[in-house]
Amino acid sequence: MSTLLAVIGHPIAHSLSPRMQTAAIDTLGLDAAYLAIDVAPERLARTVRDLARLGARGFNVTLPHKEAIVASLDEVEGEARAIGAVNTVVREGDRWVGANTDARGLVRSIEEQGIPIAGRRATVIGAGGAARAAAYGLAIAGAAKVTIAARRRDRADALARALAPACGTTTIAAAVIDPVRMRRDLAHTDLLVQASSATMRAEDGEELARALPIDAMPEDAAVVELVYRPRRTAVLAIAEARGLRTVGGLGMLVHQGALALERWLGVQAPIAAMRSALEAG
Ligand code: NDP
């Protein structure tokens, strides 16, 4: 085995990345392996040194290390700094460089469906790490306006304030999720991006879907879901019933992985094979 790649997290057994990246490696006929390594927080720095000693070309980083990893890196790229998290680490010479492929992965998953972002008005639901990457991604793709809507107004405000300086000409606004406010906002939203964890749980997902008057959205609007378990969330179900275009969470997962693979190996990632590997699971 000549090329070592990995994902580190704690826990890690649930990660879908090994299945997806191994499918990519097999499809491309590469002499490489992508390993899942369970790394407790106190062993993080040591594991990064070990991966360097083993000659690893790079690795993915997942919870709970996406922020703490920075202390073990030689450089953190601007996009990862803006998103406040590193999900991909690349070996460049004898240095570890931290990157984030989530934002561009989301953008690719939307644009591959022929849904434009540039000049459009977006609403992002949630104010956690995924919402931050999503809002930033929409801004770098040229969205005219991104409204961050969370159940707690202070969280939405804080995220909007933190992101705005990195978002160029995109207007970043904050809102609280309540049906009256959402009806007004969604009537002027071209792209709704569900980036909260609510839709992972059936009851919370249905409650959130009730608070989002998707029927008020313009006819040519699109709804993007980041949660991929379940595959068809309450929000996606309502958007589909309304006849809107939809993008499920597997799209971002595939494309953030594809961008990482492209960074590590300089290859064109086999998107279809990666997606099939996830859909088979
Ligand atoms: P965080 O825990 O950082 O944030 C979760 C957010 O969801 C918070 O803003 C939280 O609000 C909000 N939330 C939780 N429950 C509800 C609810 N019932 N109603 C409204 N808002 C709610 O998680 P992440 O941001 O890291 O991840 C969010 C989701 O995105 C996860 O389910 C994850 O699987 C998915 N994801 C998908 C990716 C992909 O590639 N497709 C990539 C990354 C994440 P509060 O602060 O008030 O608790």
Coordinates of C-alpha atoms and ligand atoms in Angstrom, one line a residue:
M1 CA 0.0 0.0 0.0
S2 CA 1.7 3.2 -1.1
T3 CA -0.8 6.0 -0.2
L4 CA -2.3 6.3 3.3
L5 CA -5.4 8.3 3.9
A6 CA -7.6 8.4 7.0
V7 CA -10.5 9.9 8.9
I8 CA -10.0 10.6 12.5
G9 CA -12.9 11.2 15.0
H10 CA -14.3 10.0 18.3
P11 CA -16.4 7.9 17.9
I12 CA -15.7 7.0 14.3
A13 CA -17.5 3.7 13.7
H14 CA -20.6 5.4 12.3
S15 CA -18.6 7.4 9.6
L16 CA -19.6 6.8 6.0
S17 CA -16.4 8.2 4.7
P18 CA -14.4 5.0 4.6
R19 CA -17.0 3.3 2.5
M20 CA -17.3 6.3 0.1
Q21 CA -13.5 6.9 -0.2
T22 CA -12.7 3.2 -0.6
A23 CA -15.2 3.0 -3.5
A24 CA -13.4 6.0 -5.1
I25 CA -9.9 4.4 -4.6
D26 CA -11.2 1.1 -6.1
T27 CA -12.9 2.8 -9.0
L28 CA -9.7 4.7 -9.8
G29 CA -7.5 1.6 -9.3
L30 CA -5.3 3.4 -6.9
D31 CA -2.8 1.7 -4.6
A32 CA -4.1 3.5 -1.5
A33 CA -6.1 2.9 1.7
Y34 CA -8.5 5.1 3.6
L35 CA -8.7 4.1 7.3
A36 CA -11.0 5.1 10.1
I37 CA -9.1 5.9 13.2
D38 CA -10.8 6.4 16.6
V39 CA -8.8 9.1 18.3
A40 CA -9.7 10.3 21.8
P41 CA -9.1 14.0 22.4
E42 CA -6.0 13.5 24.5
R43 CA -4.3 11.5 21.7
L44 CA -5.1 14.0 18.9
A45 CA -1.6 15.7 18.7
R46 CA 0.2 12.4 19.0
T47 CA -1.9 10.8 16.2
V48 CA -1.2 13.7 13.9
R49 CA 2.5 13.2 14.5
D50 CA 2.1 9.4 13.9
L51 CA 0.3 10.0 10.6
A52 CA 3.2 12.2 9.5
R53 CA 5.7 9.4 10.5
L54 CA 3.6 6.9 8.5
G55 CA 3.8 9.1 5.5
A56 CA 0.0 9.8 5.3
R57 CA -0.9 12.0 2.3
G58 CA -3.8 13.5 4.3
F59 CA -6.8 12.8 6.4
N60 CA -10.3 13.9 7.2
V61 CA -11.3 15.3 10.6
T62 CA -14.7 14.8 12.2
L63 CA -16.3 15.4 15.6
P64 CA -15.0 16.3 18.1
H65 CA -11.7 17.4 16.5
K66 CA -12.7 19.9 13.8
E67 CA -11.6 22.9 15.9
A68 CA -9.0 21.4 18.2
I69 CA -7.0 20.0 15.2
V70 CA -5.8 23.5 14.5
A71 CA -3.2 23.3 17.3
S72 CA -1.5 20.4 15.5
L73 CA -1.3 22.0 12.0
D74 CA 1.3 24.2 10.4
E75 CA -1.2 26.3 8.5
V76 CA -4.9 26.8 8.2
E77 CA -6.4 28.0 4.9
G78 CA -8.6 31.1 4.9
E79 CA -11.8 29.2 4.1
A80 CA -11.3 26.9 7.0
R81 CA -10.7 29.9 9.2
A82 CA -13.8 31.6 8.0
I83 CA -15.9 28.5 8.7
G84 CA -14.2 28.0 12.0
A85 CA -13.5 24.3 11.4
V86 CA -11.0 22.0 9.5
N87 CA -12.4 18.9 7.9
T88 CA -9.5 18.0 5.6
V89 CA -5.8 18.0 6.3
V90 CA -3.3 17.9 3.4
R91 CA 0.4 17.0 3.6
E92 CA 2.3 19.6 1.7
G93 CA 6.1 18.8 1.9
D94 CA 6.7 18.4 5.6
R95 CA 3.8 20.5 6.7
W96 CA 0.2 19.8 7.6
V97 CA -2.2 22.2 6.0
G98 CA -5.8 22.5 7.3
A99 CA -8.7 23.0 4.8
N100 CA -12.5 22.9 4.8
T101 CA -14.3 21.3 1.8
D102 CA -17.8 21.4 3.4
A103 CA -18.8 24.8 1.9
R104 CA -17.6 24.1 -1.6
G105 CA -19.0 20.6 -1.3
L106 CA -22.5 22.0 -0.6
V107 CA -22.2 24.5 -3.5
R108 CA -21.2 21.7 -5.9
S109 CA -24.1 19.6 -4.8
I110 CA -26.6 22.4 -5.5
E111 CA -25.1 23.5 -8.8
E112 CA -24.8 20.0 -10.2
Q113 CA -28.6 19.9 -10.1
G114 CA -28.7 23.0 -12.3
I115 CA -29.9 25.2 -9.4
P116 CA -28.2 28.6 -9.5
I117 CA -26.9 30.3 -6.3
A118 CA -25.3 33.5 -7.7
G119 CA -27.6 36.5 -7.2
R120 CA -30.2 34.4 -5.3
R121 CA -31.7 34.9 -1.9
A122 CA -31.1 32.1 0.6
T123 CA -32.4 31.2 4.0
V124 CA -30.3 28.8 6.1
I125 CA -32.0 27.0 9.0
G126 CA -29.8 26.4 12.0
A127 CA -26.8 28.1 13.6
G128 CA -24.4 25.3 14.3
G129 CA -21.3 24.2 12.4
A130 CA -23.1 23.0 9.3
A131 CA -25.1 26.2 9.1
R132 CA -21.9 28.2 9.3
A133 CA -20.3 26.2 6.4
A134 CA -23.5 26.4 4.4
A135 CA -24.0 30.2 4.8
Y136 CA -20.3 30.8 3.9
G137 CA -20.6 28.5 0.9
L138 CA -23.6 30.3 -0.4
A139 CA -21.8 33.6 0.0
I140 CA -18.7 32.6 -1.8
A141 CA -20.9 31.2 -4.6
G142 CA -22.3 34.8 -5.0
A143 CA -25.7 34.6 -3.2
A144 CA -27.2 38.1 -3.0
K145 CA -28.5 37.6 0.6
V146 CA -28.2 34.8 3.2
T147 CA -30.6 34.9 6.2
I148 CA -29.6 32.7 9.0
A149 CA -32.7 31.5 10.9
A150 CA -32.4 29.7 14.2
R151 CA -34.8 28.9 17.0
R152 CA -32.7 31.1 19.3
R153 CA -32.3 34.6 17.9
D154 CA -29.0 35.2 19.8
R155 CA -27.4 32.2 18.0
A156 CA -28.5 33.5 14.6
D157 CA -27.2 37.0 15.4
A158 CA -23.9 35.7 16.6
L159 CA -23.3 33.6 13.5
A160 CA -24.3 36.4 11.2
R161 CA -21.9 38.7 12.9
A162 CA -19.1 36.2 12.8
L163 CA -19.5 35.4 9.1
A164 CA -20.3 38.8 7.6
P165 CA -16.7 40.1 7.4
A166 CA -15.7 37.0 5.3
C167 CA -18.8 37.2 3.0
G168 CA -17.9 39.9 0.5
T169 CA -20.9 41.6 -1.0
T170 CA -23.4 39.0 0.2
T171 CA -25.8 40.5 2.8
I172 CA -25.9 38.3 5.9
A173 CA -29.0 38.7 8.0
A174 CA -30.4 36.9 11.1
A175 CA -33.9 35.7 12.0
V176 CA -35.7 33.7 14.5
I177 CA -37.8 30.6 13.4
D178 CA -41.4 31.5 13.9
P179 CA -44.2 30.9 11.4
V180 CA -45.1 34.5 10.9
R181 CA -41.5 35.7 10.4
M182 CA -40.7 32.6 8.2
R183 CA -43.8 33.2 6.0
R184 CA -42.5 36.7 5.2
D185 CA -38.9 35.5 4.7
L186 CA -39.7 32.4 2.6
A187 CA -41.9 34.4 0.2
H188 CA -38.6 36.1 -0.8
T189 CA -36.3 33.0 -0.6
D190 CA -35.1 31.2 -3.7
L191 CA -33.0 28.7 -1.8
L192 CA -33.9 27.2 1.6
V193 CA -31.0 25.2 3.1
Q194 CA -32.0 23.1 6.1
A195 CA -28.8 22.9 8.2
S196 CA -30.1 22.2 11.7
S197 CA -30.1 18.7 13.2
A198 CA -33.8 18.8 13.9
T199 CA -34.8 16.7 10.8
M200 CA -32.7 13.8 12.1
R201 CA -35.5 13.1 14.5
A202 CA -39.0 12.5 13.1
E203 CA -40.9 14.5 15.7
D204 CA -38.5 17.5 15.7
G205 CA -38.4 17.4 11.9
E206 CA -42.1 17.6 11.6
E207 CA -42.3 20.4 14.1
L208 CA -39.7 22.3 12.2
A209 CA -41.4 21.6 8.8
R210 CA -44.7 23.0 10.3
A211 CA -42.8 26.2 11.3
L212 CA -41.5 26.7 7.7
P213 CA -44.3 27.8 5.4
I214 CA -42.7 26.2 2.3
D215 CA -46.0 26.9 0.5
A216 CA -45.1 30.6 0.6
M217 CA -41.9 30.1 -1.4
P218 CA -41.7 31.1 -5.1
E219 CA -42.6 28.4 -7.6
D220 CA -39.0 28.1 -8.9
A221 CA -37.4 27.9 -5.5
A222 CA -35.3 25.0 -4.3
V223 CA -35.0 23.3 -1.0
V224 CA -31.7 21.8 0.2
E225 CA -31.4 19.4 3.1
L226 CA -28.1 18.7 4.9
V227 CA -29.3 15.8 7.0
Y228 CA -28.9 12.5 5.2
R229 CA -30.3 10.2 7.9
P230 CA -33.1 9.8 7.2
R231 CA -32.7 10.2 3.4
R232 CA -36.1 11.9 3.0
T233 CA -36.7 14.3 5.9
A234 CA -40.0 16.0 6.8
V235 CA -38.7 19.2 5.1
L236 CA -37.8 17.4 1.9
A237 CA -41.2 15.6 1.9
I238 CA -43.1 18.9 2.1
A239 CA -40.9 20.6 -0.6
E240 CA -41.4 17.6 -2.9
A241 CA -45.2 17.7 -2.3
R242 CA -45.1 21.4 -3.2
G243 CA -43.3 20.5 -6.5
L244 CA -40.1 22.4 -5.6
R245 CA -36.7 21.1 -6.7
T246 CA -34.9 19.4 -3.8
V247 CA -31.3 18.3 -3.0
G248 CA -30.7 15.7 -0.3
G249 CA -27.8 15.6 2.3
L250 CA -25.9 12.9 0.5
G251 CA -24.9 15.4 -2.2
M252 CA -22.8 17.6 0.2
L253 CA -21.4 14.5 1.8
V254 CA -20.2 13.1 -1.6
H255 CA -18.8 16.4 -2.8
Q256 CA -16.9 17.4 0.3
G257 CA -15.3 13.9 0.1
A258 CA -14.6 14.4 -3.6
L259 CA -12.9 17.7 -3.0
A260 CA -10.7 16.2 -0.3
L261 CA -9.7 13.3 -2.6
E262 CA -8.9 15.8 -5.3
R263 CA -6.7 17.8 -2.9
W264 CA -4.8 14.8 -1.6
L265 CA -4.2 12.9 -4.9
G266 CA -4.7 15.4 -7.7
V267 CA -7.3 13.1 -9.3
Q268 CA -10.8 13.7 -10.6
A269 CA -13.0 12.0 -8.0
P270 CA -15.5 9.4 -9.3
I271 CA -18.7 11.1 -8.0
A272 CA -21.1 8.4 -9.2
A273 CA -19.2 5.5 -7.6
M274 CA -18.9 7.5 -4.3
R275 CA -22.6 8.2 -4.3
S276 CA -23.6 4.6 -5.1
A277 CA -21.4 3.4 -2.2
L278 CA -23.4 5.7 0.1
E279 CA -26.7 4.8 -1.3
A280 CA -26.0 1.1 -0.9
G281 CA -25.6 1.6 2.8
Ligands
NDP1 P1 -24.7 21.4 15.7 O1 -25.0 20.5 16.8 O2 -23.5 22.2 15.6 O3 -25.9 22.4 15.4 C1 -27.2 22.0 15.3 C2 -28.2 23.2 15.0 O4 -29.5 22.6 14.9 C3 -28.2 24.2 16.2 O5 -28.3 25.5 15.6 C4 -29.5 23.8 16.9 O6 -30.1 24.9 17.6 C5 -30.3 23.4 15.7 N1 -31.5 22.6 16.2 C6 -31.4 21.4 16.8 N2 -32.6 20.9 17.0 C7 -33.5 21.8 16.5 C8 -34.9 21.9 16.5 N3 -35.7 21.0 17.0 N4 -35.4 23.0 15.9 C9 -34.7 24.0 15.3 N5 -33.3 24.0 15.4 C10 -32.8 22.9 16.0 O7 -24.7 20.4 14.4 P2 -24.1 20.6 13.0 O8 -24.3 22.0 12.6 O9 -22.7 20.1 13.0 O10 -24.9 19.6 12.1 C11 -26.3 19.8 11.8 C12 -26.8 18.7 10.9 O11 -26.2 18.8 9.6 C13 -26.5 17.3 11.4 O12 -27.6 16.6 11.4 C14 -25.5 16.7 10.5 O13 -25.7 15.4 10.3 C15 -25.7 17.5 9.2 N6 -24.5 17.6 8.4 C16 -24.5 17.1 7.1 C17 -23.4 17.3 6.3 C18 -23.4 16.7 5.0 O14 -22.3 16.5 4.4 N7 -24.5 16.4 4.4 C19 -22.2 17.9 6.8 C20 -22.3 18.4 8.2 C21 -23.4 18.3 8.9 P3 -29.6 25.2 19.1 O15 -28.3 25.9 19.0 O16 -30.7 26.1 19.6 O17 -29.5 23.9 19.9

